[in-house]
Tab-separated table of C-alpha atoms and ligand atoms in Angstrom:
chain	number	residue	atom	x	y	z
P	1	MET	CA	169.396	158.683	23.289
P	2	ARG	CA	168.453	161.546	25.380
P	3	VAL	CA	164.746	162.703	25.787
P	4	SER	CA	164.797	166.311	24.509
P	5	GLU	CA	161.514	167.384	24.499
P	6	ILE	CA	158.556	166.341	26.603
P	7	PHE	CA	155.122	168.346	25.673
P	8	THR	CA	152.088	168.459	28.071
P	9	PRO	CA	149.324	169.709	25.935
P	10	THR	CA	145.788	170.829	27.714
P	11	SER	CA	143.506	170.338	24.874
P	12	LEU	CA	143.064	167.948	22.033
P	13	ILE	CA	143.529	170.646	19.315
P	14	GLU	CA	147.019	171.169	20.747
P	15	THR	CA	147.811	167.556	20.963
P	16	LEU	CA	147.033	167.190	17.393
P	17	GLY	CA	148.908	170.225	16.419
P	18	LEU	CA	151.850	168.673	18.241
P	19	LEU	CA	151.487	165.477	16.407
P	20	ARG	CA	151.358	166.749	13.094
P	21	LYS	CA	154.642	168.615	13.800
P	22	HIS	CA	156.388	165.831	15.542
P	23	GLU	CA	155.317	162.849	13.435
P	24	ASP	CA	157.635	160.534	15.595
P	25	ALA	CA	156.677	161.665	18.922
P	26	LEU	CA	155.573	158.969	21.277
P	27	LEU	CA	152.209	159.312	23.034
P	28	TRP	CA	152.532	158.817	26.622
P	29	ALA	CA	149.328	157.483	28.430
P	30	GLY	CA	149.745	155.596	31.657
P	31	GLY	CA	153.291	154.713	30.335
P	32	THR	CA	153.201	151.207	32.014
P	33	GLU	CA	153.428	149.523	28.525
P	34	ILE	CA	155.971	151.767	27.471
P	35	LEU	CA	158.177	151.211	30.379
P	36	ARG	CA	157.226	147.408	30.688
P	37	LEU	CA	159.311	146.901	27.634
P	38	ARG	CA	162.308	149.110	28.817
P	39	VAL	CA	163.229	147.981	32.147
P	40	ALA	CA	166.946	149.704	31.763
P	41	ARG	CA	167.461	151.968	34.716
P	42	ARG	CA	167.413	154.850	32.103
P	43	PRO	CA	165.028	153.722	29.534
P	44	GLU	CA	165.769	154.464	25.845
P	45	LEU	CA	162.865	156.514	24.543
P	46	PRO	CA	162.289	158.416	21.376
P	47	PRO	CA	163.562	162.188	21.463
P	48	THR	CA	159.987	163.750	21.651
P	49	ILE	CA	157.210	162.512	23.921
P	50	VAL	CA	153.660	163.914	24.114
P	51	SER	CA	152.193	163.164	27.566
P	52	LEU	CA	148.318	162.657	27.356
P	53	ASP	CA	147.431	163.317	30.907
P	54	LYS	CA	146.455	166.877	30.849
P	55	VAL	CA	143.921	166.660	27.779
P	56	PRO	CA	140.412	166.856	29.239
P	57	GLU	CA	138.706	165.494	25.979
P	58	LEU	CA	140.488	162.220	26.604
P	59	ARG	CA	139.366	161.720	30.073
P	60	ALA	CA	135.617	162.175	29.479
P	61	ILE	CA	133.309	159.553	30.280
P	62	GLY	CA	129.637	159.734	29.486
P	63	ARG	CA	126.509	157.380	28.889
P	64	SER	CA	123.176	157.024	26.893
P	65	ASP	CA	120.631	154.459	27.136
P	66	ARG	CA	122.462	152.365	24.373
P	67	ALA	CA	126.471	152.840	24.888
P	68	LEU	CA	128.987	154.018	26.985
P	69	ASP	CA	131.608	156.570	25.562
P	70	LEU	CA	135.002	155.927	27.403
P	71	GLY	CA	137.612	158.813	26.874
P	72	ALA	CA	140.958	156.933	26.241
P	73	MET	CA	142.744	158.256	29.120
P	74	SER	CA	140.095	156.674	31.666
P	75	SER	CA	142.378	154.715	33.887
P	76	LEU	CA	141.708	150.710	34.291
P	77	ALA	CA	140.992	151.342	37.971
P	78	GLN	CA	138.308	153.974	37.013
P	79	LEU	CA	136.617	151.407	34.749
P	80	SER	CA	136.433	148.717	37.362
P	81	ALA	CA	135.278	151.286	39.837
P	82	LEU	CA	132.337	152.703	37.787
P	83	GLY	CA	130.450	149.822	39.369
P	84	GLU	CA	127.972	147.133	38.418
P	85	GLY	CA	125.585	148.240	35.746
P	86	ALA	CA	127.511	151.127	34.395
P	87	VAL	CA	130.099	149.304	32.735
P	88	PRO	CA	129.463	146.009	30.526
P	89	GLU	CA	130.331	143.055	33.034
P	90	ALA	CA	132.927	141.464	30.603
P	91	LEU	CA	134.813	144.863	30.369
P	92	ALA	CA	134.736	145.706	33.950
P	93	GLU	CA	135.796	142.062	34.805
P	94	ALA	CA	138.988	142.414	32.121
P	95	ALA	CA	139.813	145.856	33.361
P	96	ALA	CA	139.881	144.491	37.107
P	97	GLY	CA	142.197	141.764	36.169
P	98	VAL	CA	145.203	143.801	34.669
P	99	GLY	CA	147.987	143.540	36.847
P	100	THR	CA	147.715	145.015	40.325
P	101	GLU	CA	146.140	148.045	41.943
P	102	GLY	CA	149.375	150.078	41.765
P	103	LEU	CA	149.291	149.701	38.083
P	104	ARG	CA	145.635	149.741	37.262
P	105	ASN	CA	145.615	153.275	38.798
P	106	LEU	CA	148.194	154.052	36.071
P	107	ALA	CA	147.312	152.334	33.017
P	108	THR	CA	144.765	153.415	30.553
P	109	LEU	CA	142.150	152.025	28.431
P	110	GLY	CA	143.850	153.478	25.238
P	111	GLY	CA	147.138	152.341	26.275
P	112	ASN	CA	145.758	148.802	26.646
P	113	LEU	CA	144.051	148.839	23.322
P	114	LEU	CA	147.141	150.295	21.372
P	115	GLY	CA	150.084	148.006	22.583
P	116	ARG	CA	152.290	147.383	19.663
P	117	GLU	CA	153.613	144.078	21.056
P	118	ARG	CA	150.504	142.134	21.965
P	119	PHE	CA	146.820	142.627	22.795
P	120	GLY	CA	145.818	143.956	26.013
P	121	ASP	CA	143.153	142.124	28.191
P	122	LEU	CA	140.511	144.754	27.243
P	123	PHE	CA	140.864	144.097	23.317
P	124	PRO	CA	139.158	140.716	23.192
P	125	ALA	CA	136.527	142.034	25.759
P	126	LEU	CA	135.753	145.215	23.678
P	127	ALA	CA	136.024	143.218	20.423
P	128	CYS	CA	133.286	140.893	21.564
P	129	LEU	CA	131.158	143.754	22.731
P	130	ASP	CA	131.336	145.284	19.236
P	131	ALA	CA	132.800	148.410	20.667
P	132	ILE	CA	134.015	151.176	18.241
P	133	ALA	CA	136.980	153.621	18.456
P	134	GLU	CA	137.289	156.977	17.471
P	135	PHE	CA	140.759	158.184	16.288
P	136	ARG	CA	141.689	161.782	15.590
P	137	SER	CA	144.311	163.351	13.515
P	138	ALA	CA	144.809	166.739	11.978
P	139	SER	CA	142.921	165.519	9.109
P	140	GLY	CA	139.714	164.570	10.878
P	141	SER	CA	137.976	162.213	12.706
P	142	ARG	CA	136.886	158.400	11.923
P	143	TRP	CA	135.497	155.694	14.030
P	144	MET	CA	136.392	152.066	13.621
P	145	ALA	CA	135.379	148.796	15.027
P	146	VAL	CA	137.905	148.026	17.997
P	147	GLY	CA	138.234	144.324	16.358
P	148	ARG	CA	139.747	145.838	13.130
P	149	LEU	CA	142.892	146.829	15.083
P	150	ALA	CA	144.018	142.988	14.855
P	151	GLY	CA	145.368	142.732	11.419
P	152	ARG	CA	145.350	139.576	8.991
P	153	ASP	CA	148.411	138.220	10.717
P	154	ARG	CA	146.403	138.340	13.884
P	155	LYS	CA	148.840	140.752	15.280
P	156	PRO	CA	148.290	144.443	16.509
P	157	LEU	CA	147.618	146.589	13.642
P	158	ILE	CA	148.079	150.198	15.104
P	159	PRO	CA	147.300	153.426	13.272
P	160	THR	CA	150.065	155.965	13.205
P	161	GLY	CA	149.877	159.599	13.265
P	162	GLU	CA	146.326	159.388	14.897
P	163	ILE	CA	145.186	159.626	18.521
P	164	LEU	CA	142.691	157.398	20.034
P	165	VAL	CA	140.250	159.736	21.657
P	166	ARG	CA	137.325	157.684	22.939
P	167	VAL	CA	135.813	153.916	22.543
P	168	ARG	CA	131.960	153.577	22.296
P	169	VAL	CA	130.702	150.506	24.133
P	170	PRO	CA	127.071	149.512	23.328
P	171	PHE	CA	124.990	148.038	26.420
P	172	ASP	CA	123.708	144.708	25.087
P	173	PRO	CA	121.889	142.428	27.429
P	174	TRP	CA	124.011	139.122	27.708
P	175	ASP	CA	122.858	135.734	29.049
P	176	LEU	CA	126.297	134.487	29.177
P	177	SER	CA	129.382	136.837	29.734
P	178	LEU	CA	132.616	134.875	30.579
P	179	VAL	CA	136.083	136.199	30.907
P	180	ARG	CA	139.093	134.152	31.641
P	181	LYS	CA	142.594	135.052	32.012
P	182	ILE	CA	144.746	132.403	30.425
P	183	GLY	CA	148.337	131.439	31.665
P	184	TYR	CA	150.292	133.678	34.062
P	185	PRO	CA	147.876	136.302	35.388
P	186	LEU	CA	149.812	139.095	36.955
P	187	TRP	CA	151.875	140.381	33.997
P	188	PRO	CA	151.958	139.630	30.301
P	189	ALA	CA	153.823	136.288	29.971
P	190	ALA	CA	154.530	134.490	26.732
P	191	ASP	CA	151.527	132.193	27.574
P	192	SER	CA	149.115	134.772	29.043
P	193	GLY	CA	146.044	136.401	27.398
P	194	LEU	CA	142.451	136.935	28.075
P	195	PHE	CA	139.433	135.120	26.726
P	196	THR	CA	135.855	136.344	26.459
P	197	CYS	CA	132.641	134.743	25.600
P	198	LEU	CA	129.582	136.586	25.032
P	199	ALA	CA	126.076	134.843	24.233
P	200	ARG	CA	122.555	135.560	24.089
P	201	ALA	CA	119.593	133.154	23.572
P	202	ALA	CA	116.320	133.902	22.270
P	203	LYS	CA	113.111	131.593	22.052
P	204	GLY	CA	115.283	128.478	22.939
P	205	SER	CA	117.867	129.126	20.322
P	206	LEU	CA	121.443	130.694	20.272
P	207	TYR	CA	120.707	134.450	18.864
P	208	GLU	CA	124.203	135.821	19.466
P	209	PHE	CA	127.633	133.884	20.096
P	210	ARG	CA	131.261	135.600	20.270
P	211	ALA	CA	134.359	134.162	21.306
P	212	ALA	CA	137.741	135.752	21.493
P	213	LEU	CA	141.377	135.333	22.798
P	214	GLY	CA	143.952	138.123	23.081
P	215	GLY	CA	147.534	137.851	23.920
P	216	PRO	CA	150.402	137.695	21.618
P	217	LEU	CA	147.796	136.909	18.714
P	218	PHE	CA	144.181	137.619	18.454
P	219	LEU	CA	142.026	134.749	17.934
P	220	ARG	CA	138.508	135.084	16.737
P	221	ASP	CA	136.505	133.824	13.951
P	222	ARG	CA	133.173	135.175	12.983
P	223	GLU	CA	132.284	132.398	10.569
P	224	THR	CA	132.335	129.651	13.147
P	225	GLU	CA	130.375	132.095	15.391
P	226	THR	CA	127.839	132.632	12.644
P	227	GLU	CA	127.283	128.738	11.999
P	228	LEU	CA	126.516	128.491	15.651
P	229	ILE	CA	123.826	131.118	15.470
P	230	GLY	CA	120.216	129.741	15.359
P	231	LYS	CA	121.091	126.381	16.884
P	232	ARG	CA	118.697	125.002	19.540
P	233	LEU	CA	119.629	125.096	22.979
P	234	PRO	CA	121.223	123.138	24.803
P	235	LEU	CA	123.433	122.795	21.992
P	236	GLN	CA	123.863	119.149	20.589
P	237	ARG	CA	127.235	117.432	20.838
P	238	ARG	CA	127.569	117.345	17.010
P	239	ASP	CA	127.092	121.188	16.837
P	240	ILE	CA	129.809	121.584	19.385
P	241	GLU	CA	132.202	119.254	17.854
P	242	SER	CA	131.517	120.900	14.344
P	243	ALA	CA	132.258	124.359	15.794
P	244	ARG	CA	135.391	122.962	17.456
P	245	ALA	CA	136.639	121.550	14.290
P	246	SER	CA	136.020	124.906	12.107
P	247	TRP	CA	137.817	127.008	14.797
P	248	ARG	CA	140.642	124.489	14.687
P	249	ASN	CA	140.939	124.383	10.977
P	250	ARG	CA	140.720	128.304	10.565
P	251	PHE	CA	143.408	128.852	13.261
P	252	GLU	CA	145.747	126.141	11.675
P	253	GLU	CA	145.326	127.420	8.354
P	254	ASP	CA	146.502	131.078	9.721
P	255	GLY	CA	149.468	129.371	11.216
P	256	VAL	CA	148.345	129.857	14.931
P	257	GLY	CA	150.506	127.326	17.272
P	258	ALA	CA	148.758	124.474	18.775
P	259	PRO	CA	149.121	125.550	22.354
P	260	TRP	CA	147.258	128.751	21.513
P	261	ILE	CA	144.410	126.884	19.527
P	262	GLU	CA	144.199	124.550	22.558
P	263	ARG	CA	143.739	127.354	25.140
P	264	PHE	CA	141.175	128.941	22.863
P	265	LEU	CA	139.290	125.406	22.639
P	266	ALA	CA	139.603	124.867	26.359
P	267	ALA	CA	138.179	128.382	27.244
P	268	VAL	CA	135.241	127.695	24.552
P	269	ASP	CA	134.393	124.371	26.013
P	270	GLU	CA	134.182	126.156	29.335
P	271	SER	CA	131.712	128.543	27.758
P	272	PHE	CA	129.638	125.857	26.314
P	273	ASP	CA	129.527	124.218	29.730
P	274	ALA	CA	128.280	127.477	31.112
P	275	LEU	CA	125.708	128.000	28.303
P	276	ARG	CA	124.385	124.421	29.119
P	277	ALA	CA	124.248	125.278	32.847
P	278	GLY	CA	122.359	128.670	32.019
P	279	ALA	CA	120.197	126.927	29.589
P	280	SER	CA	119.048	124.056	32.237
P	281	ARG	CA	118.454	126.790	34.943
I	1	MET	CA	164.520	169.426	34.484
I	2	THR	CA	163.784	170.670	37.874
I	3	ILE	CA	160.725	168.692	39.692
I	4	ASP	CA	158.906	170.507	42.137
I	5	PHE	CA	156.410	168.347	44.383
I	6	ILE	CA	155.117	167.398	47.574
I	7	LEU	CA	156.820	164.568	49.519
I	8	ASP	CA	155.494	163.296	52.793
I	9	GLY	CA	153.659	166.646	53.441
I	10	ALA	CA	156.794	168.938	52.504
I	11	ASP	CA	157.270	170.816	49.300
I	12	VAL	CA	160.458	169.367	47.729
I	13	SER	CA	162.455	170.212	44.481
I	14	CYS	CA	165.098	168.248	42.710
I	15	ARG	CA	166.804	167.867	39.362
I	16	ALA	CA	166.360	164.622	37.457
I	17	ARG	CA	166.072	163.610	33.723
I	18	ALA	CA	162.505	163.908	32.503
I	19	THR	CA	162.177	160.312	32.153
I	20	ASP	CA	164.021	159.153	35.222
I	21	ARG	CA	161.850	156.659	37.171
I	22	LEU	CA	160.096	158.182	40.180
I	23	SER	CA	161.574	155.234	42.246
I	24	ASP	CA	165.072	156.350	41.244
I	25	VAL	CA	164.732	159.650	41.870
I	26	LEU	CA	163.214	159.101	45.313
I	27	ALA	CA	166.258	156.632	46.207
I	28	GLN	CA	168.829	158.956	44.918
I	29	GLU	CA	167.464	162.472	46.072
I	30	PHE	CA	165.283	161.546	49.020
I	31	PRO	CA	166.657	158.346	50.656
I	32	LYS	CA	165.069	159.025	54.047
I	33	ALA	CA	161.687	158.406	52.281
I	34	CYS	CA	163.222	154.665	52.145
I	35	VAL	CA	161.424	153.993	48.868
I	36	GLY	CA	163.134	151.008	47.267
I	37	SER	CA	162.873	149.246	43.954
I	38	ASP	CA	164.062	145.493	42.840
I	39	CYS	CA	162.416	144.886	39.281
I	40	ARG	CA	161.816	148.331	37.929
I	41	ALA	CA	159.084	146.688	35.741
I	42	GLY	CA	155.917	146.933	37.955
I	43	ARG	CA	155.996	143.526	39.189
I	44	CYS	CA	157.571	143.105	42.750
I	45	GLY	CA	155.715	146.203	44.317
I	46	ARG	CA	158.504	147.321	46.432
I	47	CYS	CA	158.344	150.820	45.052
I	48	VAL	CA	154.644	151.355	45.697
I	49	VAL	CA	153.734	155.012	46.922
I	50	LEU	CA	150.518	157.169	46.982
I	51	MET	CA	150.560	159.382	44.402
I	52	ASP	CA	147.627	161.824	44.490
I	53	GLY	CA	145.915	159.660	46.852
I	54	LYS	CA	146.019	156.466	45.069
I	55	LEU	CA	148.675	153.536	44.915
I	56	ALA	CA	150.968	153.810	42.329
I	57	LEU	CA	154.165	151.917	41.156
I	58	ALA	CA	157.039	154.611	41.306
I	59	CYS	CA	159.088	152.830	38.900
I	60	LEU	CA	156.510	153.192	36.315
I	61	VAL	CA	156.027	156.757	36.970
I	62	PRO	CA	158.489	159.189	34.903
I	63	ALA	CA	159.812	162.166	36.663
I	64	PHE	CA	157.734	164.418	34.263
I	65	ARG	CA	154.546	163.265	35.766
I	66	VAL	CA	155.525	164.155	39.300
I	67	ARG	CA	155.482	167.720	38.920
I	68	GLY	CA	153.148	169.197	41.175
I	69	ALA	CA	152.053	165.817	42.484
I	70	GLU	CA	151.593	164.616	45.985
I	71	ILE	CA	153.633	161.812	46.892
I	72	VAL	CA	153.389	159.824	50.152
I	73	SER	CA	156.069	157.117	50.997
I	74	PRO	CA	154.846	153.992	52.920
I	75	ARG	CA	157.366	154.934	55.525
I	76	ALA	CA	155.756	158.186	56.142
I	77	TYR	CA	152.248	156.471	56.046
I	78	ALA	CA	153.221	153.921	58.605
I	79	ARG	CA	153.674	156.942	61.119
I	80	THR	CA	150.156	158.310	60.294
I	81	GLU	CA	147.136	157.452	62.653
I	82	GLU	CA	145.851	155.009	59.934
I	83	GLY	CA	149.280	153.574	59.578
I	84	GLU	CA	149.577	153.032	63.186
I	85	SER	CA	146.101	151.438	63.632
I	86	VAL	CA	146.861	148.918	60.622
I	87	ALA	CA	150.153	148.100	62.481
I	88	ALA	CA	148.473	147.388	65.591
I	89	GLY	CA	145.755	145.226	63.658
I	90	PHE	CA	148.704	143.176	61.974
I	91	GLU	CA	150.218	142.701	65.437
I	92	ARG	CA	146.946	141.791	66.961
I	93	ALA	CA	146.475	139.117	64.219
I	94	GLY	CA	149.843	137.776	64.518
I	95	VAL	CA	150.770	138.853	60.729
I	96	ALA	CA	154.529	138.672	60.534
I	97	THR	CA	155.527	140.545	57.505
I	98	CYS	CA	159.292	141.405	56.695
I	99	GLU	CA	161.210	144.806	57.155
I	100	PHE	CA	161.172	144.910	53.055
I	101	CYS	CA	157.576	144.973	52.811
I	102	THR	CA	155.779	145.898	56.052
I	103	PRO	CA	155.450	149.761	55.209
I	104	GLN	CA	154.072	148.973	51.745
I	105	ARG	CA	151.500	146.350	53.183
I	106	ILE	CA	150.594	148.923	55.812
I	107	LEU	CA	149.995	151.609	53.151
I	108	ILE	CA	147.965	149.397	51.181
I	109	ALA	CA	145.991	148.005	54.293
I	110	GLY	CA	145.293	151.632	55.107
I	111	LEU	CA	143.575	152.656	52.014
I	112	LEU	CA	141.355	149.534	52.489
I	113	LEU	CA	140.327	150.723	55.710
I	114	GLU	CA	139.372	153.963	54.345
I	115	GLU	CA	137.236	152.497	51.704
I	116	ALA	CA	133.682	153.536	52.744
I	117	ALA	CA	132.016	150.323	52.375
I	118	GLY	CA	134.413	148.276	53.975
I	119	ALA	CA	136.391	145.654	51.704
I	120	ASP	CA	135.425	141.958	51.454
I	121	ASP	CA	138.219	139.427	51.422
I	122	ARG	CA	138.507	139.360	47.681
I	123	ARG	CA	139.138	143.171	47.403
I	124	ILE	CA	141.929	142.864	50.264
I	125	LEU	CA	143.646	140.184	48.542
I	126	GLU	CA	143.469	141.775	45.182
I	127	ALA	CA	144.899	145.055	46.803
I	128	MET	CA	147.872	143.159	48.572
I	129	GLN	CA	148.913	141.320	45.244
I	130	THR	CA	150.402	144.673	44.476
I	131	VAL	CA	153.527	143.536	46.623
I	132	GLN	CA	154.596	140.133	45.544
I	133	CYS	CA	155.871	137.579	48.340
I	134	ARG	CA	155.173	133.925	48.988
I	135	CYS	CA	156.457	134.390	52.810
I	136	VAL	CA	153.188	135.337	54.122
I	137	GLU	CA	149.669	133.384	53.898
I	138	PRO	CA	147.278	135.548	51.994
I	139	SER	CA	144.805	134.628	54.520
I	140	ALA	CA	146.799	136.038	57.277
I	141	LEU	CA	146.717	139.489	55.674
I	142	VAL	CA	143.205	139.337	55.205
I	143	GLU	CA	142.792	138.677	59.189
I	144	GLY	CA	145.295	141.624	59.756
I	145	VAL	CA	143.155	144.292	57.895
I	146	ARG	CA	140.094	142.625	59.559
I	147	ALA	CA	141.709	143.207	62.932
I	148	ALA	CA	142.504	146.591	62.029
I	149	VAL	CA	139.069	147.451	60.840
I	150	GLU	CA	137.740	146.104	64.142
I	151	LEU	CA	140.093	148.140	66.354
I	152	ARG	CA	138.915	151.050	64.389
I	153	SER	CA	135.437	150.666	64.649
I	154	ALA	CA	135.311	149.546	68.274
I	155	ARG	CA	137.526	152.622	68.845
I	156	LYS	CA	140.020	150.366	70.792
I	157	TRP	CA	142.852	152.054	68.990
I	158	PRO	CA	143.578	155.166	71.345
I	159	HIS	CA	143.944	157.641	68.715
I	160	ALA	CA	140.858	156.606	66.379
I	161	ARG	CA	138.693	159.428	65.276
R	1	FAD	C1	153.613	144.445	35.898
R	1	FAD	C2	152.892	144.726	34.629
R	1	FAD	C3	151.534	143.916	34.630
R	1	FAD	C4	150.848	144.138	33.436
R	1	FAD	N1	149.815	143.215	33.482
R	1	FAD	C5	148.821	143.436	32.432
R	1	FAD	C6	147.721	142.532	32.615
R	1	FAD	O1	147.431	141.719	33.196
R	1	FAD	N2	147.067	142.671	31.185
R	1	FAD	C7	147.183	143.479	30.202
R	1	FAD	O2	146.427	143.847	29.131
R	1	FAD	N3	148.310	144.264	30.286
R	1	FAD	C8	149.271	144.229	31.345
R	1	FAD	N4	150.288	145.146	31.322
R	1	FAD	C9	150.555	145.979	30.384
R	1	FAD	C10	149.966	147.368	30.455
R	1	FAD	O3	150.254	147.876	31.849
R	1	FAD	C11	148.534	147.632	29.991
R	1	FAD	O4	148.246	147.099	28.696
R	1	FAD	C12	148.078	149.059	30.192
R	1	FAD	O5	146.647	149.296	29.935
R	1	FAD	C13	149.019	149.878	29.084
R	1	FAD	O6	148.236	151.393	29.299
R	1	FAD	P1	149.303	152.584	29.437
R	1	FAD	O7	148.063	153.755	29.665
R	1	FAD	O8	150.200	152.337	30.600
R	1	FAD	O9	149.813	152.561	27.953
R	1	FAD	P2	151.028	153.300	27.637
R	1	FAD	O10	152.281	152.495	28.060
R	1	FAD	O11	151.198	154.669	27.936
R	1	FAD	O12	150.997	153.234	25.887
R	1	FAD	C14	150.989	152.076	25.297
R	1	FAD	C15	150.969	152.216	23.635
R	1	FAD	O13	149.618	152.742	23.353
R	1	FAD	C16	150.009	154.131	22.854
R	1	FAD	N5	149.033	155.060	23.140
R	1	FAD	C17	148.535	155.018	24.296
R	1	FAD	N6	147.442	155.908	24.542
R	1	FAD	C18	146.969	156.113	23.087
R	1	FAD	C19	146.150	156.911	22.489
R	1	FAD	N7	145.030	157.716	23.283
R	1	FAD	N8	146.181	157.337	21.309
R	1	FAD	C20	147.097	156.803	20.365
R	1	FAD	N9	148.154	155.902	21.134
R	1	FAD	C21	148.217	155.819	22.401
R	1	FAD	C22	151.318	154.626	23.276
R	1	FAD	O14	152.111	155.421	22.409
R	1	FAD	C23	151.996	153.240	23.329
R	1	FAD	O15	152.752	152.987	22.179
R	1	FAD	C24	151.243	144.892	32.472
R	1	FAD	C25	152.256	146.035	32.542
R	1	FAD	C26	152.811	145.640	33.719
R	1	FAD	C27	154.356	146.526	33.779
R	2	FES	S1	160.344	148.225	41.357
R	2	FES	FE1	159.458	146.526	41.266
R	2	FES	S2	157.271	147.158	40.928
R	2	FES	FE2	158.633	148.972	41.272
R	3	FES	S1	158.618	140.329	51.156
R	3	FES	FE1	157.946	140.765	53.192
R	3	FES	S2	157.009	139.171	54.233
R	3	FES	FE2	157.520	138.632	52.183
């Protein structure tokens, strides 16, 4: 199929107008995920492409005391270059681990969150950080929790006809911020993904605990996390065993394959170890 | 479509399909730039170029994104003052890279030299990962970059600024 039209809008309003007129247009951010899935010499692409790189509203980065606002077209290289303290550690680490530098200069936050085949590495990190995303369409704007971009089947649930404008990431203090690449690290393979665990203690107990793994599927279970909250630190063996069993049951019920459950539990074990080491310091 | 851009310091123009990969456009229309490609999937790093001053994998850049951009090929970069000082550093440290990847590695190392704070080993290794190869010890590349930095800072390199 020949690509007939490429549009390069220079404002959000113009982009929304184009999207209304060309419902099936492909939004082109960095294009690295789009082209990763099309390795033919001349990639097959839809007939209309809307290139987002000249839309200033999608590039804006701003911060307040409580949160960081990142335009959807922020490159992953930009996120990791913002520097210590300017970006929540888990997000900076997840961004720095995506592919190689030549890729991170092209790849964007929006494209990483909205991959249709799998969850990008930023997804579990942003979901754990309780980030919210602003989507715009011709009919208005709406905010939604990043975690809601995962469907009940644990696969990506991507809104259509809308543009991701920005992502708001709260600045919360974390006693544990653990990010681990799972499986092959340099490009998305069948066994690769990213695990994030965030935890905070207060008065000798676990005050917050979040753990998520993204890859072909998204693994997170808030009920198990809630069961852990309020437990005394260091966690007792029985608390850990009960949480592990709860995660396992929940994921098995949802038909998650054993290898992914084991990867999740291994990463969670590492998080518990790190938490114990932190608590004994 | 017609694509006008700057390649290795010269204004150039060519016709290509809007979604052709920059690596293919360069290979076909500007063979003297010697930009190759193996995987066309962002993996091997063979097609790396500088695009508006940043490393970019040319097989992941469509022609429509190149209009008005400034592209520097590794081969041209290797002939700049920075490129030559990296080559001297590699030689001093005994880094033996092959003809397929030497210009790309020089380009990457050259950018590290320019980084204001000076790159630590992790940063050097991470940047070098853009080119995939198992024939060179990563530690040798770190030493090569270090030697280039030393040469430049000691102004032993004749053209150093
Ligand atoms: C060699 C290689 C290695 C990689 N390694 C990793 C890795 O380690 N970890 C990882 O997570 N990913 C990896 N990727 C996948 C990909 O590069 C990243 O996920 C990247 O962040 C995608 O961003 P992009 O801007 O290039 O997205 P694009 O390819 O431009 O877009 C991806 C999808 O999102 C949609 N989209 C983009 N922006 C918006 C928006 N603002 N609003 C609405 N829709 C939008 C597009 O229409 C498209 O469907 C790799 C890819 C390659 C080729
Ligand atoms: S051709 Fe392999 S990375 Fe571009
Ligand atoms: S590819 Fe050149 S040294 Fe390995």
